[in-house]
PDB file of C-alpha atoms in Angstrom:
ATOM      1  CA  UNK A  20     146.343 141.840-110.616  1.00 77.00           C
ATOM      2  CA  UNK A  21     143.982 139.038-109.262  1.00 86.00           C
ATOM      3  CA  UNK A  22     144.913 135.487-109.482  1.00 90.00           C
ATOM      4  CA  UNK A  23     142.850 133.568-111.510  1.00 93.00           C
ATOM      5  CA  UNK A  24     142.143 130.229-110.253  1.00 93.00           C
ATOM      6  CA  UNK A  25     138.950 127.883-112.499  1.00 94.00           C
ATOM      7  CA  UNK A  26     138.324 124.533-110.251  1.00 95.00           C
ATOM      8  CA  UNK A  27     136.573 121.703-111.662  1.00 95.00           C
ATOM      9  CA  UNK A  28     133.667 120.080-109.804  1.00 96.00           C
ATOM     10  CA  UNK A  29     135.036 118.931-106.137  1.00 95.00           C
ATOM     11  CA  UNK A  30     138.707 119.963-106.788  1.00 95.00           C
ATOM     12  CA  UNK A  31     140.543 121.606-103.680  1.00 94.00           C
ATOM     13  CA  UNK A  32     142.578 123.892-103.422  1.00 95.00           C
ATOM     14  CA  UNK A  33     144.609 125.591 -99.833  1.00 95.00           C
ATOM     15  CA  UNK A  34     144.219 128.745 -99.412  1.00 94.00           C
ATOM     16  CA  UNK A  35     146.561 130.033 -96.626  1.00 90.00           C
ATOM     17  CA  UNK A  36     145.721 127.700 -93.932  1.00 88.00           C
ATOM     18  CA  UNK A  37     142.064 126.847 -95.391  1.00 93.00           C
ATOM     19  CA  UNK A  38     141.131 124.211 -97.616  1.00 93.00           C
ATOM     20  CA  UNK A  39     138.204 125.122-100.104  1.00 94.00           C
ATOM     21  CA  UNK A  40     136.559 122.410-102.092  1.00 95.00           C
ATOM     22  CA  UNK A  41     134.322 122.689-104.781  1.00 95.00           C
ATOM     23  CA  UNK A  42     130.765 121.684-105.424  1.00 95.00           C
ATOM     24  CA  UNK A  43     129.495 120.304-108.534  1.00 95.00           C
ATOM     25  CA  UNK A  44     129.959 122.840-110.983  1.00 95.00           C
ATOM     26  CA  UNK A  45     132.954 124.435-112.595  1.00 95.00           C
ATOM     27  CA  UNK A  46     134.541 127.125-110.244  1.00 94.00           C
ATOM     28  CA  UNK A  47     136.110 130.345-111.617  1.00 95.00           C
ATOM     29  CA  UNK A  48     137.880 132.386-108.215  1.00 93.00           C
ATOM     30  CA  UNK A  49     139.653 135.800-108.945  1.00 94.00           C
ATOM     31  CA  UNK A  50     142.268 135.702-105.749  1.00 93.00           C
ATOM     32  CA  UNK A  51     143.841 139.390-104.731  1.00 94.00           C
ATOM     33  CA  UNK A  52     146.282 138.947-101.989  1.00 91.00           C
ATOM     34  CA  UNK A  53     149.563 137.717-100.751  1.00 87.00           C
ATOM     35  CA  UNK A  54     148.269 134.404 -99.112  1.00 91.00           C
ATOM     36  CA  UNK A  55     149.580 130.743-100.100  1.00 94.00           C
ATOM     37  CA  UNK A  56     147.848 129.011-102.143  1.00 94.00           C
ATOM     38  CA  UNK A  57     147.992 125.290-103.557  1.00 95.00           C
ATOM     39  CA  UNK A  58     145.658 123.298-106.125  1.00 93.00           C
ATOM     40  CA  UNK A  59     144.971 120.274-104.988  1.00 93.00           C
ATOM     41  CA  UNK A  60     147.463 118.622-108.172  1.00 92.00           C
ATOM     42  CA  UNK A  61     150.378 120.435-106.280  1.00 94.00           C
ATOM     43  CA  UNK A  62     149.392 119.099-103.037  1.00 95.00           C
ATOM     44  CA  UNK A  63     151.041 115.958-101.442  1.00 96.00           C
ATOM     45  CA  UNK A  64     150.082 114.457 -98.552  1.00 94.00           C
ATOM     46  CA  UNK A  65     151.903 113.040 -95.522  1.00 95.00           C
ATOM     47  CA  UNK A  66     151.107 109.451 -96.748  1.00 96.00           C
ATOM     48  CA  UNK A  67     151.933 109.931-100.235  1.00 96.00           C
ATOM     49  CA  UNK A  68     155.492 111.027 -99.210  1.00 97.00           C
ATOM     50  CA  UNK A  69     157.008 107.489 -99.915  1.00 96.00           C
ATOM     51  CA  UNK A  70     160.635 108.420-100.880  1.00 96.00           C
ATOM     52  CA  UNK A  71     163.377 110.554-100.174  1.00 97.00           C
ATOM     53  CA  UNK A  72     162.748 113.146-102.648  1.00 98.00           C
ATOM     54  CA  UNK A  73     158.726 113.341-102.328  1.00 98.00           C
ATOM     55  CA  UNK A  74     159.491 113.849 -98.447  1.00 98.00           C
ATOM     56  CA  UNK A  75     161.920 116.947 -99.476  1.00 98.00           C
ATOM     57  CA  UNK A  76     158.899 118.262-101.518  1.00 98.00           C
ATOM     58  CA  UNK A  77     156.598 117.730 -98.427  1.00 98.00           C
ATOM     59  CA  UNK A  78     158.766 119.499 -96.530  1.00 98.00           C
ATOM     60  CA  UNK A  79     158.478 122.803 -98.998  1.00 98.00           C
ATOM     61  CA  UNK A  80     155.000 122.172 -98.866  1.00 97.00           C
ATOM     62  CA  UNK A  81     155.089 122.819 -95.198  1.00 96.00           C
ATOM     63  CA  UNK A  82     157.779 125.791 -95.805  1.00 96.00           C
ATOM     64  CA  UNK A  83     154.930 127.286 -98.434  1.00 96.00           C
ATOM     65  CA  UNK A  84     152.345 127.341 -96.234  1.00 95.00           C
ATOM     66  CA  UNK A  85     154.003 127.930 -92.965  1.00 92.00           C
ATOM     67  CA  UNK A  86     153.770 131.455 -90.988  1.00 88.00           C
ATOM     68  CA  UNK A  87     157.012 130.697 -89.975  1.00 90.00           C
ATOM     69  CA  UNK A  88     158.903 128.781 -92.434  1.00 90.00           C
ATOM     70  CA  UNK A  89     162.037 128.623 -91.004  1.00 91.00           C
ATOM     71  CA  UNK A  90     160.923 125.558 -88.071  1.00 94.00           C
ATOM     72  CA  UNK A  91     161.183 123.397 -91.278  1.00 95.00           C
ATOM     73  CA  UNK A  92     164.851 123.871 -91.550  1.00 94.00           C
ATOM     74  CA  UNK A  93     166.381 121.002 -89.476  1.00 95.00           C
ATOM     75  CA  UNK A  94     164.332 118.524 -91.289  1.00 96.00           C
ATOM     76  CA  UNK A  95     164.321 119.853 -94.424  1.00 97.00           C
ATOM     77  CA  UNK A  96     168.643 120.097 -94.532  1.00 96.00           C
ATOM     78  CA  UNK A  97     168.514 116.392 -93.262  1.00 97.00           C
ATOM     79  CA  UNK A  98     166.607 115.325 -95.791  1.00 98.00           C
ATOM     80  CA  UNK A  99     168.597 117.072 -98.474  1.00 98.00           C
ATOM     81  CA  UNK A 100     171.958 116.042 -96.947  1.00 97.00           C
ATOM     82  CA  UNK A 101     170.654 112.421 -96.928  1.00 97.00           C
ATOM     83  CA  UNK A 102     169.366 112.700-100.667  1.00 97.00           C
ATOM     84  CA  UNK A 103     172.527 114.504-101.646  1.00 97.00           C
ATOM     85  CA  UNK A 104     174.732 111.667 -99.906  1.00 97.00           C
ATOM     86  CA  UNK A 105     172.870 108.846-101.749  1.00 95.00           C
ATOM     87  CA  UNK A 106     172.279 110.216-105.326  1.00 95.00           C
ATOM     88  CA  UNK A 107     175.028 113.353-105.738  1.00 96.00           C
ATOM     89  CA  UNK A 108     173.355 113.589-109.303  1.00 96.00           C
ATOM     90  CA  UNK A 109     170.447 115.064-108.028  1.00 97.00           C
ATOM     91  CA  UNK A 110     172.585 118.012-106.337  1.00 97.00           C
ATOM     92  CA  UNK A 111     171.587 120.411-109.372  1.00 98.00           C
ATOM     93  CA  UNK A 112     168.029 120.381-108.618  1.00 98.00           C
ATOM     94  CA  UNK A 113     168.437 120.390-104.643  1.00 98.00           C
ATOM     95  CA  UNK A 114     170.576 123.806-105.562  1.00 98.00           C
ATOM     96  CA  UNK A 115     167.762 125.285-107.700  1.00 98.00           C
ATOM     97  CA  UNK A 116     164.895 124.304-104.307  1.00 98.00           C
ATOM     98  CA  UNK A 117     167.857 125.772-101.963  1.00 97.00           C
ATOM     99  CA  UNK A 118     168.479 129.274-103.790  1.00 97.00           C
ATOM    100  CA  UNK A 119     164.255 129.770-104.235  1.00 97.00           C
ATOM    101  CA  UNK A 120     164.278 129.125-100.801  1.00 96.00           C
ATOM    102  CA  UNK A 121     167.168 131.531 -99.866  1.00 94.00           C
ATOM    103  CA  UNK A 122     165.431 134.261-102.120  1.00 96.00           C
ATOM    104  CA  UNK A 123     162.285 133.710-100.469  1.00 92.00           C
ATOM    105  CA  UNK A 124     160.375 132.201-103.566  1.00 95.00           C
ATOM    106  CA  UNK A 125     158.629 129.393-101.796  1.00 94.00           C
ATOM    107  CA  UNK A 126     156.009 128.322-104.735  1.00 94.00           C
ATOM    108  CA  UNK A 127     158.702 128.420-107.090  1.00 97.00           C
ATOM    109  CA  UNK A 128     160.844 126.323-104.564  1.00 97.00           C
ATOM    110  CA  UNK A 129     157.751 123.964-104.654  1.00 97.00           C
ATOM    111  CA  UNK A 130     158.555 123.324-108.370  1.00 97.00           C
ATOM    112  CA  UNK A 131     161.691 122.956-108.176  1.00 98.00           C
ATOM    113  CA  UNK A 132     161.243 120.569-105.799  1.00 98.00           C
ATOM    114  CA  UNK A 133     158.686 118.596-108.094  1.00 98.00           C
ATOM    115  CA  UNK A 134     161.516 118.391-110.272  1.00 98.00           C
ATOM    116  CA  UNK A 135     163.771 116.789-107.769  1.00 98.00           C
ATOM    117  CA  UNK A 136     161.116 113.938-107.437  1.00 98.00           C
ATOM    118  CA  UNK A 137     160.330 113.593-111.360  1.00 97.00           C
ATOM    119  CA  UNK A 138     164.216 113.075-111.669  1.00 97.00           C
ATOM    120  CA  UNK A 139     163.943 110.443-108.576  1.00 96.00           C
ATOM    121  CA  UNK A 140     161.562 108.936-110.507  1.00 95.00           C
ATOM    122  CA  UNK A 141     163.873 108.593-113.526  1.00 94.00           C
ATOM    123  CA  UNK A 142     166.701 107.105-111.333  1.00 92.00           C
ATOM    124  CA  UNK A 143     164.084 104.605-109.766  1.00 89.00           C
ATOM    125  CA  UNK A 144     163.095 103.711-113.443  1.00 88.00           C
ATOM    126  CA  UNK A 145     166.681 103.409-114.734  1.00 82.00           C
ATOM    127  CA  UNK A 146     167.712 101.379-111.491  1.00 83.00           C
ATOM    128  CA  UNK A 147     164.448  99.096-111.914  1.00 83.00           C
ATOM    129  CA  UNK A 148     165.345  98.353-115.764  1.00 81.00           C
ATOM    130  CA  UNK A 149     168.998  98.000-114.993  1.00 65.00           C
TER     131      UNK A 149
END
């Protein structure tokens, strides 16, 4: 069963290593295949990775749409170490983005992940209004 993907006018979207933008009309795409893809409101940028948690998310990002995911690791288990070290709350959802990644779910790792930074968020809020 094809993916179904609608884009509005001059949204992106990856597709495997490509990025496809839009023109000025409304964009349905029927996608068969077993290639990456990533709508350009799941994307994050290198500059946009401003934290500790967003940087862990970049880092499945790059997992996602790697051939070879696996020359992420080093970076990716610092990161997480570091997080885990500095906020052990946010262990839960750093186990839920490890065990997609050891089952080889990488988009659903990528939520998980976006999980991880929404509860960063929360602790940034809560240490803000402290």
């Amino acid at each position: 069963m094809a993916l179904k993907v609608e884009l509005k006018p001059g949204e992106r979207i990856i597709l495997g290593d490509s990025v496809i933008t839009n023109d000025t009309q409304r964009t349905r795409l029927f996608i068969e295949g077993s290639a990456p893809i990533l709508r350009e409101k799941d994307i994050m940028r290198v500059d946009e990775a401003d934290s500790p948690c967003k940087k862990i998310y970049l880092m499945v990002q790059m997992m996602y749409l790697a051939a070879d995911p696996s020359k992420h690791n080093d970076i990716y288990f610092e990161l997480v170490k570091d997080v885990c070290e500095a906020a052990p709350s946010t262990r839960p959802y750093v186990d839920a983005v490890n065990n997609r990644i050891l089952t080889g779910e990488m988009y659903k790792a990528l939520k998980e992940a976006r999980k991880l930074v929404d509860y960063e968020q929360e602790l940034i809020g809560h240490a803000k209004s402290g």
